[in-house]
Each structure stands twice: as structure tokens, then as C-alpha cells.
Amino acid sequence: MKVYKNLFEKIISIPNVFVSWEEFKSDKRKKADVQAFEFDLERNLFALCRDLKGKRYIHAPYTGFYIYDPKVRHVHKASVRDRILHHAVFRILNPLYDKTFISNSFSCRVGKGSHKGVLAVEIMIRKESRNFTRPCFALKCDVRKFFDSIDHRTLISILDKRITDRDVMWLLEEVICSYSAGQTNLFDRQGLPIGNLTSQLFANIYMNEFDQFVKHKLKVRNYARYTDDFVIVSTDRAYLENILEPIKEFLGGKLQLSLHPNKISIRACHQGVDFLGYVALPYHRLVRARTKRRIFRKMKERIAMFRSGTISEDALSQSLRSYLGVLSHANAHQLSEDLKNQYWFWLHD
């Protein structure tokens, strides 16, 4: 196993911190807290570097708020100073850890993403079914309350296996332990905040333990994962049923995670495999019904915001292009036309 050392100076270096600021601010220049930080930018960034070098850095508390996308999610927003630090950590550690991930891990990785994940599942189905000439089944699972259930001690232990730089481990523990999903026991803290850039990296590192178990211990050939959703494809339904128990044992015993009992399914692939907002069917791909409803609802909300002056016409047009982009990855020509027609109707109603 390759270990990483002498990383702390790279993370806290002035060039890395300044580049991290540039990456962080790229789409946030109009935010009040970002403008306040930028008002005295050099002093703030140099102070961050000094606090990191002297190991005086303390992660500030989070600001919590709720988003609806489509279900309610409790997002925790870190301070500007802390989010710059998250970028600085991510810039150095992500390229190192990304090399250790399996190819069919698709979440928050360059060259991957949800569309590549759906395509990978479709390719697995075609291969196993011999182009839909024999029965094929897909086991689909979802980890229950994934981000809130990530165990701090387990995550730190996983990081400690590769990172021998004690200063980096001090910094990572400071970031990880800055948040807890409601636990009061200092020795059994859990959870990563949705919204941190580092949370995306830590989630992939955490679930990579599971990926390696599935691929090398269970020797599963057809497996794809996106964050806490994963799919296994096989021509043998009994095999998929039997593999569930060792999966549950590993997740519970090694990672303190559990599968959502209502989100475990084994379906014949010709019925359609629902994954990452799309339904993969023989020879074509549809948009999930819930995704369709959300797109039309969100578009109507954006038009209302434009009418009230909250957003510009350019921002409204960008929203339409974004939703049409989602639909372009499915066989959804008529749905795209319907959305454009509704857009014109709502805009001129």
C-alpha cells in the first residue's frame, strides 16, 4: 500500500492557498460573506497560512439551512475561511486518493459523474444479457442516512493507513470533528456536513473500502457506485439475493453503515433499472418520473423568480439550458419540446 508523507507544507503553502481562493470564489463573487472576506483578502489569506503553520487553526461553527432537491436536506455551510481551507486540502489529497479508487466509482471525480455512471450500468446489462437475449437482473441499494452515519473514528483510521504525515492528520481531524450529526458522545461522533468539498473526498475514501471489498473479496464483476447508491448486475437472481448478507455484514461491521430497508430492490433488467435519475431500459433510456416532475416544477419556480426580479433573464435561460441538458441524456425529445412550450407559456402567461 502506498503511503503519503510530507504533504502538510504543500497544503498550507501560500501558492496553494491563493489558488484555492481563486477556485472557491469563481462562482461566489456576489455573496456577501465572500465580498467581506475579499475586502481584506491578502491579510485574511496570510493569516490563514500562519494559523495553519503554527497549528493554531480552529474550524469555525457551521450555518445550517435546508434545501429541497427533491427531498429535504439539511446543509451546513462553513465560513469562507474554512471553505478555502477545504479547497486547499482537496487540491493536494484528491489527486493522490483518486488513483486508488475503482473505475466504476462515479461520484465527484474528474471524467466521471452521473451520466457516466448510468452508461456504465447500461453497458453491464448489455454484456450480461448478451444484448438482451437472456434474463438479467440488477440489485440496487442505497445506504441509509449516509453522510450522517459516517463514523469519525473509522474515517480517521482509514486515512491514517495512507497518510503518515502527523501534521496532515491533525488538520484532517480538525476538519472532520468540526461537525457531528447530533451525537453528544465525544467518543462516538458521526457525520459529515453536506456542502463541504472535503466531505465529497472523505465519502469516496470511506466507500472505497466497500468498493474494494465488493471487487476483491466478493469478486463481483458488474458493480457501479455513485456516493451511497450502488448497482450489481447478474444473470443469476439467487446470486444477488445471497450476496446481500455479506454486503450488510461488511457495511455494518467495518463502516458502521446500514442499507436503507425500503431501497433494496432486485429487478429484471427488461423492466428498467432506475439509477441516478434515469431508467435504463433495453435499447433506450428514460428520465425518472420524479425527475420529470422536479424539472417542470423548478422551471416554473425560476420563471416566478424572474418575474419578481430576483434573477436575470440570462440566469433564467441558463436554467432552461441546464434542464434541457439533463433531458438530452435520455430518449426524451418530446419531453424537451414540452418543457420549451411550457417555458414559453409560463413566461408569457
PDB file of N, CA, C and O in Angstrom, residues 310-345:
ATOM      1  N   THR A 310     -35.979  38.662  -9.066  1.00  0.00           N
ATOM      2  CA  THR A 310     -34.967  38.004  -8.229  1.00  0.00           C
ATOM      3  C   THR A 310     -33.787  37.506  -9.054  1.00  0.00           C
ATOM      4  O   THR A 310     -32.639  37.524  -8.594  1.00  0.00           O
ATOM      5  N   ILE A 311     -34.061  37.025 -10.279  1.00  0.00           N
ATOM      6  CA  ILE A 311     -32.998  36.552 -11.160  1.00  0.00           C
ATOM      7  C   ILE A 311     -33.115  37.238 -12.523  1.00  0.00           C
ATOM      8  O   ILE A 311     -34.179  37.748 -12.879  1.00  0.00           O
ATOM      9  N   SER A 312     -32.003  37.254 -13.258  1.00  0.00           N
ATOM     10  CA  SER A 312     -31.979  37.912 -14.557  1.00  0.00           C
ATOM     11  C   SER A 312     -32.496  36.984 -15.646  1.00  0.00           C
ATOM     12  O   SER A 312     -32.651  35.770 -15.436  1.00  0.00           O
ATOM     13  N   GLU A 313     -32.720  37.555 -16.844  1.00  0.00           N
ATOM     14  CA  GLU A 313     -33.154  36.742 -17.983  1.00  0.00           C
ATOM     15  C   GLU A 313     -32.070  35.742 -18.380  1.00  0.00           C
ATOM     16  O   GLU A 313     -32.370  34.618 -18.779  1.00  0.00           O
ATOM     17  N   ASP A 314     -30.793  36.160 -18.253  1.00  0.00           N
ATOM     18  CA  ASP A 314     -29.695  35.241 -18.565  1.00  0.00           C
ATOM     19  C   ASP A 314     -29.704  34.038 -17.627  1.00  0.00           C
ATOM     20  O   ASP A 314     -29.490  32.897 -18.061  1.00  0.00           O
ATOM     21  N   ALA A 315     -29.943  34.286 -16.351  1.00  0.00           N
ATOM     22  CA  ALA A 315     -29.990  33.197 -15.366  1.00  0.00           C
ATOM     23  C   ALA A 315     -31.164  32.266 -15.659  1.00  0.00           C
ATOM     24  O   ALA A 315     -31.048  31.043 -15.527  1.00  0.00           O
ATOM     25  N   LEU A 316     -32.277  32.847 -16.066  1.00  0.00           N
ATOM     26  CA  LEU A 316     -33.454  32.036 -16.410  1.00  0.00           C
ATOM     27  C   LEU A 316     -33.160  31.162 -17.625  1.00  0.00           C
ATOM     28  O   LEU A 316     -33.482  29.975 -17.640  1.00  0.00           O
ATOM     29  N   SER A 317     -32.540  31.757 -18.650  1.00  0.00           N
ATOM     30  CA  SER A 317     -32.198  30.994 -19.863  1.00  0.00           C
ATOM     31  C   SER A 317     -31.212  29.881 -19.544  1.00  0.00           C
ATOM     32  O   SER A 317     -31.295  28.785 -20.102  1.00  0.00           O
ATOM     33  N   GLN A 318     -30.283  30.178 -18.634  1.00  0.00           N
ATOM     34  CA  GLN A 318     -29.311  29.157 -18.233  1.00  0.00           C
ATOM     35  C   GLN A 318     -30.004  27.984 -17.555  1.00  0.00           C
ATOM     36  O   GLN A 318     -29.628  26.823 -17.761  1.00  0.00           O
ATOM     37  N   SER A 319     -31.028  28.257 -16.758  1.00  0.00           N
ATOM     38  CA  SER A 319     -31.779  27.183 -16.107  1.00  0.00           C
ATOM     39  C   SER A 319     -32.452  26.297 -17.142  1.00  0.00           C
ATOM     40  O   SER A 319     -32.416  25.068 -17.039  1.00  0.00           O
ATOM     41  N   LEU A 320     -33.057  26.919 -18.154  1.00  0.00           N
ATOM     42  CA  LEU A 320     -33.699  26.139 -19.208  1.00  0.00           C
ATOM     43  C   LEU A 320     -32.683  25.263 -19.926  1.00  0.00           C
ATOM     44  O   LEU A 320     -32.936  24.069 -20.159  1.00  0.00           O
ATOM     45  N   ARG A 321     -31.527  25.836 -20.272  1.00  0.00           N
ATOM     46  CA  ARG A 321     -30.489  25.057 -20.956  1.00  0.00           C
ATOM     47  C   ARG A 321     -30.001  23.909 -20.091  1.00  0.00           C
ATOM     48  O   ARG A 321     -29.722  22.813 -20.590  1.00  0.00           O
ATOM     49  N   SER A 322     -29.905  24.151 -18.785  1.00  0.00           N
ATOM     50  CA  SER A 322     -29.452  23.108 -17.865  1.00  0.00           C
ATOM     51  C   SER A 322     -30.427  21.939 -17.838  1.00  0.00           C
ATOM     52  O   SER A 322     -30.025  20.771 -17.914  1.00  0.00           O
ATOM     53  N   TYR A 323     -31.726  22.241 -17.735  1.00  0.00           N
ATOM     54  CA  TYR A 323     -32.731  21.174 -17.695  1.00  0.00           C
ATOM     55  C   TYR A 323     -32.819  20.444 -19.029  1.00  0.00           C
ATOM     56  O   TYR A 323     -32.992  19.221 -19.064  1.00  0.00           O
ATOM     57  N   LEU A 324     -32.696  21.186 -20.135  1.00  0.00           N
ATOM     58  CA  LEU A 324     -32.681  20.530 -21.437  1.00  0.00           C
ATOM     59  C   LEU A 324     -31.459  19.630 -21.578  1.00  0.00           C
ATOM     60  O   LEU A 324     -31.506  18.590 -22.230  1.00  0.00           O
ATOM     61  N   GLY A 325     -30.355  20.028 -20.925  1.00  0.00           N
ATOM     62  CA  GLY A 325     -29.156  19.195 -20.920  1.00  0.00           C
ATOM     63  C   GLY A 325     -29.388  17.877 -20.208  1.00  0.00           C
ATOM     64  O   GLY A 325     -28.929  16.821 -20.663  1.00  0.00           O
ATOM     65  N   VAL A 326     -30.115  17.924 -19.099  1.00  0.00           N
ATOM     66  CA  VAL A 326     -30.457  16.694 -18.381  1.00  0.00           C
ATOM     67  C   VAL A 326     -31.282  15.773 -19.280  1.00  0.00           C
ATOM     68  O   VAL A 326     -31.025  14.563 -19.376  1.00  0.00           O
ATOM     69  N   LEU A 327     -32.249  16.349 -19.959  1.00  0.00           N
ATOM     70  CA  LEU A 327     -33.123  15.552 -20.822  1.00  0.00           C
ATOM     71  C   LEU A 327     -32.387  15.023 -22.051  1.00  0.00           C
ATOM     72  O   LEU A 327     -32.764  13.985 -22.604  1.00  0.00           O
ATOM     73  N   SER A 328     -31.334  15.727 -22.475  1.00  0.00           N
ATOM     74  CA  SER A 328     -30.608  15.311 -23.675  1.00  0.00           C
ATOM     75  C   SER A 328     -29.889  13.984 -23.498  1.00  0.00           C
ATOM     76  O   SER A 328     -29.502  13.353 -24.475  1.00  0.00           O
ATOM     77  N   HIS A 329     -29.703  13.564 -22.253  1.00  0.00           N
ATOM     78  CA  HIS A 329     -29.019  12.292 -21.988  1.00  0.00           C
ATOM     79  C   HIS A 329     -29.989  11.111 -21.958  1.00  0.00           C
ATOM     80  O   HIS A 329     -29.613  10.008 -21.582  1.00  0.00           O
ATOM     81  N   ALA A 330     -31.240  11.375 -22.311  1.00  0.00           N
ATOM     82  CA  ALA A 330     -32.250  10.309 -22.370  1.00  0.00           C
ATOM     83  C   ALA A 330     -33.006  10.418 -23.693  1.00  0.00           C
ATOM     84  O   ALA A 330     -32.851  11.389 -24.443  1.00  0.00           O
ATOM     85  N   ASN A 331     -33.812   9.406 -23.963  1.00  0.00           N
ATOM     86  CA  ASN A 331     -34.693   9.465 -25.133  1.00  0.00           C
ATOM     87  C   ASN A 331     -35.912  10.293 -24.742  1.00  0.00           C
ATOM     88  O   ASN A 331     -36.959   9.759 -24.371  1.00  0.00           O
ATOM     89  N   ALA A 332     -35.751  11.601 -24.815  1.00  0.00           N
ATOM     90  CA  ALA A 332     -36.767  12.496 -24.259  1.00  0.00           C
ATOM     91  C   ALA A 332     -37.009  13.696 -25.167  1.00  0.00           C
ATOM     92  O   ALA A 332     -37.161  14.824 -24.693  1.00  0.00           O
ATOM     93  N   HIS A 333     -37.053  13.468 -26.473  1.00  0.00           N
ATOM     94  CA  HIS A 333     -37.263  14.581 -27.403  1.00  0.00           C
ATOM     95  C   HIS A 333     -38.600  15.268 -27.149  1.00  0.00           C
ATOM     96  O   HIS A 333     -38.673  16.507 -27.058  1.00  0.00           O
ATOM     97  N   GLN A 334     -39.665  14.492 -27.017  1.00  0.00           N
ATOM     98  CA  GLN A 334     -40.977  15.081 -26.811  1.00  0.00           C
ATOM     99  C   GLN A 334     -41.049  15.817 -25.480  1.00  0.00           C
ATOM    100  O   GLN A 334     -41.659  16.890 -25.371  1.00  0.00           O
ATOM    101  N   LEU A 335     -40.399  15.249 -24.475  1.00  0.00           N
ATOM    102  CA  LEU A 335     -40.381  15.898 -23.163  1.00  0.00           C
ATOM    103  C   LEU A 335     -39.640  17.238 -23.235  1.00  0.00           C
ATOM    104  O   LEU A 335     -40.076  18.226 -22.626  1.00  0.00           O
ATOM    105  N   SER A 336     -38.562  17.295 -23.989  1.00  0.00           N
ATOM    106  CA  SER A 336     -37.829  18.550 -24.169  1.00  0.00           C
ATOM    107  C   SER A 336     -38.702  19.586 -24.867  1.00  0.00           C
ATOM    108  O   SER A 336     -38.712  20.771 -24.487  1.00  0.00           O
ATOM    109  N   GLU A 337     -39.435  19.155 -25.887  1.00  0.00           N
ATOM    110  CA  GLU A 337     -40.337  20.080 -26.577  1.00  0.00           C
ATOM    111  C   GLU A 337     -41.436  20.574 -25.648  1.00  0.00           C
ATOM    112  O   GLU A 337     -41.806  21.751 -25.675  1.00  0.00           O
ATOM    113  N   ASP A 338     -41.955  19.677 -24.810  1.00  0.00           N
ATOM    114  CA  ASP A 338     -42.990  20.063 -23.845  1.00  0.00           C
ATOM    115  C   ASP A 338     -42.457  21.108 -22.871  1.00  0.00           C
ATOM    116  O   ASP A 338     -43.162  22.066 -22.519  1.00  0.00           O
ATOM    117  N   LEU A 339     -41.210  20.921 -22.423  1.00  0.00           N
ATOM    118  CA  LEU A 339     -40.616  21.873 -21.480  1.00  0.00           C
ATOM    119  C   LEU A 339     -40.446  23.237 -22.139  1.00  0.00           C
ATOM    120  O   LEU A 339     -40.759  24.266 -21.526  1.00  0.00           O
ATOM    121  N   LYS A 340     -39.981  23.268 -23.375  1.00  0.00           N
ATOM    122  CA  LYS A 340     -39.811  24.546 -24.080  1.00  0.00           C
ATOM    123  C   LYS A 340     -41.156  25.226 -24.301  1.00  0.00           C
ATOM    124  O   LYS A 340     -41.267  26.460 -24.172  1.00  0.00           O
ATOM    125  N   ASN A 341     -42.176  24.444 -24.623  1.00  0.00           N
ATOM    126  CA  ASN A 341     -43.504  25.023 -24.803  1.00  0.00           C
ATOM    127  C   ASN A 341     -44.058  25.581 -23.502  1.00  0.00           C
ATOM    128  O   ASN A 341     -44.643  26.677 -23.475  1.00  0.00           O
ATOM    129  N   GLN A 342     -43.872  24.833 -22.407  1.00  0.00           N
ATOM    130  CA  GLN A 342     -44.327  25.304 -21.099  1.00  0.00           C
ATOM    131  C   GLN A 342     -43.558  26.555 -20.680  1.00  0.00           C
ATOM    132  O   GLN A 342     -44.128  27.484 -20.094  1.00  0.00           O
ATOM    133  N   TYR A 343     -42.276  26.580 -20.976  1.00  0.00           N
ATOM    134  CA  TYR A 343     -41.430  27.742 -20.669  1.00  0.00           C
ATOM    135  C   TYR A 343     -42.003  28.986 -21.352  1.00  0.00           C
ATOM    136  O   TYR A 343     -42.172  30.033 -20.725  1.00  0.00           O
ATOM    137  N   TRP A 344     -42.321  28.864 -22.638  1.00  0.00           N
ATOM    138  CA  TRP A 344     -42.877  29.998 -23.370  1.00  0.00           C
ATOM    139  C   TRP A 344     -44.240  30.382 -22.805  1.00  0.00           C
ATOM    140  O   TRP A 344     -44.531  31.575 -22.621  1.00  0.00           O
ATOM    141  N   PHE A 345     -45.047  29.386 -22.475  1.00  0.00           N
ATOM    142  CA  PHE A 345     -46.409  29.659 -21.945  1.00  0.00           C
ATOM    143  C   PHE A 345     -46.333  30.351 -20.599  1.00  0.00           C
ATOM    144  O   PHE A 345     -47.016  31.352 -20.364  1.00  0.00           O
TER     145      PHE A 345
END
